[in-house]
Short mmCIF file of C-alpha atoms in Angstrom, two decimals:
data_model
loop_
_atom_site.label_atom_id
_atom_site.label_comp_id
_atom_site.label_asym_id
_atom_site.label_seq_id
_atom_site.Cartn_x
_atom_site.Cartn_y
_atom_site.Cartn_z
CA GLY A 157 -3.51 18.55 33.11
CA LEU A 158 -1.91 21.17 35.32
CA ALA A 159 -1.40 20.62 39.04
CA TRP A 160 -0.25 23.36 41.41
CA THR A 161 1.87 22.41 44.42
CA ARG A 162 3.29 24.70 47.07
CA ALA A 163 6.81 24.15 48.32
CA ARG A 164 8.17 25.26 51.67
CA SER A 165 9.40 28.45 50.09
CA PRO A 166 6.79 31.17 49.54
CA HIS A 167 7.06 30.67 45.79
CA ALA A 168 4.71 28.32 44.01
CA ARG A 169 5.95 25.77 41.57
CA ARG A 170 3.96 24.53 38.61
CA VAL A 171 4.21 20.85 37.70
CA VAL A 172 3.12 19.74 34.23
CA ARG A 173 1.88 16.18 34.17
CA ALA A 174 1.96 14.30 30.90
CA PRO A 175 -1.31 12.64 29.90
CA PRO A 176 -1.35 8.87 30.31
CA PRO A 177 -0.77 6.76 27.18
CA SER A 178 -4.38 5.54 27.21
CA ARG A 179 -5.59 9.12 26.98
CA LEU A 180 -3.32 9.81 24.04
CA ALA A 181 -4.42 6.63 22.33
CA LEU A 182 -8.06 7.70 22.51
CA GLN A 183 -7.42 11.05 20.89
CA ARG A 184 -8.57 11.23 17.29
CA PRO A 185 -5.76 11.72 14.76
CA ARG A 186 -7.79 14.24 12.73
CA ALA A 187 -6.42 17.23 14.65
CA ALA A 188 -2.92 15.93 14.16
CA LEU A 189 -3.29 16.07 10.39
CA VAL A 190 -4.78 19.55 10.32
CA LEU A 191 -2.36 21.13 12.76
CA ALA A 192 0.78 19.08 12.27
CA SER A 193 3.72 19.55 9.95
CA GLY A 194 4.24 23.11 10.74
CA GLY A 195 7.07 24.56 12.96
CA ASP A 196 6.12 25.80 16.37
CA GLY A 197 2.41 25.26 16.36
CA GLY A 198 1.67 25.98 20.01
CA ASP A 199 -1.50 24.52 21.45
CA ALA A 200 -3.01 21.77 19.31
CA GLY A 201 -6.48 22.25 20.69
CA THR A 202 -6.61 18.76 22.19
CA PRO A 203 -5.61 17.50 25.65
CA GLY A 204 -1.88 17.18 25.76
CA GLY A 205 -1.60 18.72 22.31
CA ARG A 206 1.08 21.33 22.79
CA GLY A 207 4.18 22.33 20.94
CA ARG A 208 5.88 21.90 17.57
CA GLY A 209 3.05 21.72 15.11
CA GLY A 210 0.52 20.10 17.42
CA GLY A 211 -0.97 16.75 16.63
CA ASP A 212 -1.81 13.96 19.05
CA GLY A 213 0.08 15.68 21.82
CA GLU A 214 3.42 15.01 20.17
CA GLY A 215 3.61 17.05 16.98
CA GLU A 216 5.89 14.45 15.46
CA GLU A 217 5.28 15.58 11.90
CA GLY A 218 6.71 18.98 12.75
CA GLU A 219 10.15 17.37 12.84
CA TYR A 220 10.47 17.45 9.04
CA PRO A 221 9.21 19.61 6.16
CA ARG A 222 5.67 18.64 5.29
CA MET A 223 6.42 17.99 1.60
CA TRP A 224 9.36 15.63 1.95
CA PRO A 225 7.27 12.40 1.86
CA PHE A 226 6.10 13.39 -1.63
CA PHE A 227 9.75 13.70 -2.71
CA ILE A 228 10.48 10.02 -1.97
CA PRO A 229 8.23 8.53 -4.70
CA LEU A 230 9.42 11.25 -7.10
CA LEU A 231 13.00 10.16 -6.50
CA HIS A 232 12.00 6.53 -7.02
CA ALA A 233 10.18 7.33 -10.27
CA SER A 234 13.18 9.33 -11.51
CA ASN A 235 15.61 6.50 -10.75
CA LYS A 236 13.30 3.98 -12.38
CA GLY A 237 12.95 6.12 -15.49
CA LEU A 238 16.71 6.59 -15.70
CA LEU A 239 17.31 2.85 -15.56
CA ALA A 240 14.56 2.14 -18.08
CA TRP A 241 16.10 4.64 -20.45
CA ALA A 242 19.66 3.33 -20.04
CA VAL A 243 19.24 -0.47 -20.18
CA ALA A 244 18.80 -2.58 -23.27
CA PRO A 245 15.22 -2.55 -24.59
CA GLU A 246 14.67 -6.22 -23.83
CA LEU A 247 15.49 -5.58 -20.14
CA ARG A 248 13.35 -2.47 -19.71
CA ASP A 249 10.19 -4.17 -18.45
CA LEU A 250 12.12 -6.36 -16.02
CA VAL A 251 14.05 -3.38 -14.61
CA VAL A 252 10.83 -1.45 -14.04
CA ARG A 253 9.27 -4.40 -12.24
CA VAL A 254 12.29 -4.97 -10.03
CA ALA A 255 12.43 -1.30 -9.08
CA ASP A 256 8.74 -1.23 -8.15
CA VAL A 257 8.96 -4.48 -6.19
CA GLY A 258 11.87 -3.18 -4.13
CA PHE A 259 10.15 0.12 -3.35
CA LEU A 260 6.79 -1.45 -2.49
CA GLY A 261 8.36 -4.16 -0.36
CA PHE A 262 10.16 -1.58 1.78
CA PHE A 263 7.02 0.58 1.89
CA GLY A 264 4.97 -2.38 3.13
CA ALA A 265 7.58 -3.21 5.77
CA LEU A 266 7.50 0.37 7.09
CA ALA A 267 3.70 0.24 7.14
CA ALA A 268 3.89 -2.98 9.18
CA LEU A 269 6.27 -1.29 11.62
CA ALA A 270 3.96 1.72 12.01
CA SER A 271 0.92 -0.55 12.43
CA ALA A 272 2.57 -2.69 15.09
CA ALA A 273 3.53 0.32 17.21
CA PRO A 274 1.13 1.68 19.87
CA ALA A 275 -1.47 4.14 18.64
CA HIS A 276 0.13 7.14 20.38
CA THR A 277 3.57 6.57 18.83
CA LEU A 278 4.96 6.95 15.31
CA VAL A 279 2.15 9.36 14.44
CA GLY A 280 4.38 11.32 12.06
CA LEU A 281 5.50 8.14 10.29
CA ARG A 282 1.89 7.12 9.64
CA PHE A 283 1.04 10.45 8.04
CA ALA A 284 4.26 10.31 6.04
CA LEU A 285 3.38 6.83 4.75
CA VAL A 286 -0.03 8.02 3.60
CA LYS A 287 1.63 10.85 1.67
CA VAL A 288 4.19 8.46 0.18
CA GLY A 289 1.42 6.07 -0.85
CA LEU A 290 -0.58 8.80 -2.56
CA ALA A 291 2.40 10.15 -4.49
CA HIS A 292 3.55 6.66 -5.50
CA MET A 293 0.12 5.70 -6.83
CA LEU A 294 -0.04 8.84 -8.97
CA LEU A 295 3.51 8.47 -10.31
CA GLU A 296 3.30 4.73 -10.95
CA THR A 297 0.06 5.25 -12.87
CA LEU A 298 1.73 7.96 -14.94
CA VAL A 299 5.02 6.15 -15.60
CA ASN A 300 3.92 2.52 -15.90
CA GLY A 301 0.48 3.16 -17.35
CA VAL A 302 1.15 6.06 -19.74
CA LEU A 303 4.80 6.99 -20.38
CA LEU A 304 6.39 3.55 -20.79
CA PRO A 305 3.66 2.25 -23.17
CA MET A 306 4.18 5.36 -25.30
CA HIS A 307 7.82 4.30 -25.83
CA ARG A 308 7.31 0.59 -26.33
CA CYS A 309 9.48 -1.18 -28.88
CA PRO A 310 8.26 -4.78 -29.35
CA GLU A 311 10.67 -5.54 -32.20
CA LYS A 312 13.55 -4.90 -29.78
CA GLY A 313 11.99 -6.75 -26.88
CA ALA A 314 10.42 -3.79 -25.02
CA ARG A 315 6.77 -4.79 -24.87
CA SER A 316 5.91 -2.28 -22.08
CA PRO A 317 2.16 -3.01 -21.96
CA THR A 318 -0.10 -0.63 -20.11
CA LEU A 319 -1.55 -1.55 -16.74
CA ARG A 320 -4.12 -4.33 -16.61
CA PRO A 321 -7.72 -3.36 -15.77
CA GLY A 322 -7.42 -4.78 -12.25
CA ILE A 323 -4.29 -2.73 -11.58
CA TRP A 324 -5.98 0.41 -12.94
CA ALA A 325 -8.88 -0.18 -10.55
CA HIS A 326 -6.45 -0.79 -7.67
CA HIS A 327 -4.57 2.45 -8.33
CA VAL A 328 -7.72 4.54 -8.66
CA LEU A 329 -9.20 3.18 -5.42
CA ALA A 330 -5.93 3.58 -3.53
CA THR A 331 -5.46 7.14 -4.79
CA LEU A 332 -8.98 8.17 -3.73
CA ALA A 333 -8.53 6.56 -0.31
CA PHE A 334 -5.15 8.19 0.35
CA ALA A 335 -6.46 11.60 -0.71
CA ALA A 336 -9.54 11.33 1.53
CA VAL A 337 -7.39 10.25 4.49
CA LEU A 338 -5.03 13.20 4.06
CA ILE A 339 -7.83 15.72 3.66
CA SER A 340 -9.91 14.54 6.62
CA GLY A 341 -7.50 12.71 8.92
CA GLU A 342 -9.96 9.80 9.23
CA PHE A 343 -8.83 6.16 9.21
CA VAL A 344 -5.11 7.00 9.19
CA GLN A 345 -4.07 3.94 11.15
CA GLU A 346 -6.40 1.66 9.19
CA SER A 347 -5.07 2.89 5.83
CA VAL A 348 -1.48 2.33 6.96
CA PHE A 349 -2.39 -1.18 8.13
CA LEU A 350 -3.90 -1.87 4.71
CA CYS A 351 -0.57 -0.83 3.14
CA THR A 352 1.16 -3.77 4.85
CA THR A 353 -0.19 -5.96 2.03
CA GLU A 354 2.53 -4.49 -0.22
CA VAL A 355 5.07 -6.85 1.34
CA THR A 356 3.65 -9.42 -1.09
CA ALA A 357 4.37 -7.23 -4.14
CA ALA A 358 7.04 -9.61 -5.49
CA LEU A 359 4.83 -12.68 -5.75
CA PRO A 360 2.75 -12.01 -8.92
CA PRO A 361 5.73 -10.71 -10.96
CA ALA A 362 7.80 -13.69 -9.84
CA MET A 363 5.19 -16.14 -11.13
CA GLN A 364 4.81 -14.22 -14.40
CA GLU A 365 8.56 -14.22 -14.99
CA LEU A 366 8.70 -17.93 -14.19
CA ARG A 367 6.10 -18.63 -16.87
CA ARG A 368 7.76 -16.30 -19.34
CA ALA A 369 11.04 -18.16 -18.90
CA ARG A 370 9.18 -21.49 -19.38
CA ARG A 371 10.57 -22.86 -16.14
CA GLU A 372 7.13 -23.88 -14.92
CA THR A 373 7.47 -27.42 -16.28
CA SER A 374 11.23 -27.83 -16.21
CA GLU A 375 11.46 -26.86 -12.52
CA PRO A 376 8.20 -28.02 -10.92
CA GLU A 377 9.57 -27.66 -7.38
CA LEU A 378 10.14 -23.93 -7.90
CA ALA A 379 6.70 -23.54 -9.44
CA ALA A 380 5.09 -25.39 -6.52
CA ALA A 381 6.90 -23.19 -4.00
CA LEU A 382 5.72 -20.06 -5.79
CA VAL A 383 2.15 -21.33 -5.87
CA VAL A 384 2.24 -21.93 -2.11
CA LEU A 385 3.67 -18.44 -1.54
CA LEU A 386 1.02 -16.91 -3.81
CA VAL A 387 -1.82 -18.61 -1.97
CA THR A 388 -0.37 -17.59 1.39
CA GLY A 389 0.29 -14.02 0.28
CA PHE A 390 -3.18 -13.42 -1.12
CA ALA A 391 -4.77 -15.06 1.90
CA PHE A 392 -2.85 -12.51 3.98
CA ARG A 393 -4.09 -9.68 1.74
CA CYS A 394 -7.70 -10.83 2.11
CA ALA A 395 -7.31 -11.15 5.90
CA VAL A 396 -5.94 -7.60 6.18
CA SER A 397 -8.76 -6.24 4.03
CA TRP A 398 -11.30 -8.06 6.20
CA ALA A 399 -9.70 -6.68 9.38
CA VAL A 400 -10.02 -3.12 8.03
CA VAL A 401 -13.46 -3.29 6.39
CA VAL A 402 -15.57 -5.26 8.87
CA PRO A 403 -14.80 -3.43 12.17
CA ASN A 404 -15.38 -0.02 10.52
CA ALA A 405 -18.51 -0.99 8.59
CA ARG A 406 -21.06 0.23 11.15
CA VAL A 407 -19.61 3.69 11.72
CA SER A 408 -18.92 4.20 8.01
CA VAL A 409 -22.38 3.16 6.85
CA ARG A 410 -23.96 5.28 9.58
CA SER A 411 -21.91 8.29 8.48
CA MET A 412 -22.96 7.81 4.86
CA LEU A 413 -26.63 7.49 5.83
CA GLU A 414 -26.45 10.64 7.95
CA LEU A 415 -24.78 12.44 5.08
CA ALA A 416 -27.47 11.29 2.64
CA ARG A 417 -30.25 12.46 5.00
CA GLY A 418 -28.53 15.78 5.67
CA GLU A 419 -28.08 14.96 9.37
CA ALA A 420 -24.27 14.78 9.47
CA VAL A 421 -22.71 17.10 12.04
CA ALA A 422 -19.49 17.29 9.99
CA PRO A 423 -20.40 16.52 6.37
CA GLY A 424 -16.79 16.60 5.19
CA VAL A 425 -15.70 14.03 7.75
CA ALA A 426 -18.71 11.83 7.02
CA ALA A 427 -18.00 11.97 3.29
CA ALA A 428 -14.34 11.11 3.85
CA ARG A 429 -15.28 8.14 6.00
CA GLY A 430 -17.58 6.89 3.29
CA VAL A 431 -14.96 7.32 0.57
CA VAL A 432 -12.17 5.61 2.52
CA TRP A 433 -14.33 2.72 3.64
CA SER A 434 -15.84 2.22 0.16
CA CYS A 435 -12.36 2.19 -1.38
CA ALA A 436 -11.25 -0.35 1.24
CA VAL A 437 -14.23 -2.53 0.26
CA GLY A 438 -13.21 -2.25 -3.40
CA LEU A 439 -9.60 -3.15 -2.63
CA GLY A 440 -10.77 -6.11 -0.57
CA ALA A 441 -12.94 -7.27 -3.48
CA LEU A 442 -9.92 -7.05 -5.80
CA ASN A 443 -7.84 -9.09 -3.37
CA ALA A 444 -10.60 -11.70 -3.18
CA HIS A 445 -10.82 -11.82 -7.00
CA TRP A 446 -7.06 -12.29 -7.32
CA MET A 447 -7.15 -14.92 -4.59
CA HIS A 448 -9.83 -16.78 -6.57
CA ARG A 449 -7.65 -16.69 -9.70
CA VAL A 450 -4.63 -17.93 -7.75
CA LEU A 451 -6.64 -20.85 -6.36
CA LEU A 452 -7.90 -21.74 -9.84
CA GLY A 453 -4.33 -21.70 -11.17
CA ALA A 454 -3.13 -23.83 -8.25
CA ARG A 455 -5.89 -26.37 -8.87
CA LYS A 456 -4.99 -26.60 -12.55
CA ALA A 457 -1.31 -27.07 -11.68
CA VAL A 458 -2.13 -29.85 -9.23
CA ALA A 459 -4.42 -31.54 -11.77
CA LYS A 460 -1.65 -31.45 -14.39
CA ALA A 461 0.86 -32.89 -11.96
CA MET A 462 -1.48 -35.71 -10.97
CA ALA A 463 -2.27 -36.44 -14.62
CA GLY A 464 1.36 -37.16 -15.44
CA GLY A 465 3.86 -34.54 -14.46
CA GLY A 466 2.13 -31.61 -16.13
CA GLY A 467 3.17 -32.67 -19.62
CA GLY A 468 6.76 -31.61 -19.01
CA ALA A 469 8.23 -34.88 -20.23
CA ALA A 470 6.23 -34.71 -23.43
CA ARG A 471 7.29 -31.14 -24.08
CA ASN A 472 10.98 -31.78 -23.43
CA ALA A 473 11.14 -35.02 -25.36
CA GLU A 474 12.69 -35.13 -28.80
CA PRO A 475 10.11 -35.29 -31.63
CA LYS A 476 9.77 -38.72 -33.20
CA PRO A 477 11.05 -38.96 -36.81
CA LYS A 478 8.30 -39.18 -39.38
CA PRO A 479 8.19 -42.12 -41.77
CA LYS A 480 9.48 -41.50 -45.24
CA GLY A 481 6.95 -40.38 -47.77
CA THR A 482 4.81 -38.44 -45.26
CA LEU A 483 4.42 -34.70 -45.00
#
């Protein structure tokens, strides 16, 4: 607020007091999205919301051009496509996976950093991460799900299968959620917190490559370590989904009911809340489904090991010579 104090001189001096951090933390981020990322935006229309594009009293997104977060996934997709085009066909699928794992791991780490910071800080980074997530989902769906399968070459080792149904569902839900968050400004912090699950992006490809290389039986210690990491990683994903879905269930369901009855004060905001929360429920269900599959695989691996080393000795043993006169 503004406080006027009078000095000993006949001239008055105006002192601008910054709002306390608790007051900033309680401000809704919706105004930040609508008014941010613009040059000198003046008054943001919220307490403490002055200067440089507005937004949560800081206007942090006004520090960079509003479109640059969309350029980051485009650069990643271009680099990935260049490598896929240049390498030998039998290495194409592996190169694409490695590139995506590196990008998603760093993206998840940045999301964890933004989620761990206080609510009134790193506002611009959170909005940037939502934009990066939306652009990456669209480009990964296009490149991995459409373009690479169109140029598959199985006879040369480039299988390049399209995305599995679960991954298609994941990408559609994530794209809808990111778009609704950007349009409405609702659940920004929650969506960024949900993105922290991408730090586990390397675990499923690592297990698939282990099986493809047939090292599952020859190196049981490595397989056991990967199983433990998979169980831990998907337990973390389920816990994050639970932490996002359950606390916001009441307000989201109430908003959807008010929207259905025509009683919503802001129908657009109510619809966005419903879309984001419903997509979070869907993503949580996918994580639970994958966790169930991981546990089933772990149980089978343990049963094989207890039954006699998983059959590795039998597979690696030399075949016994057949008696003469037999086929």
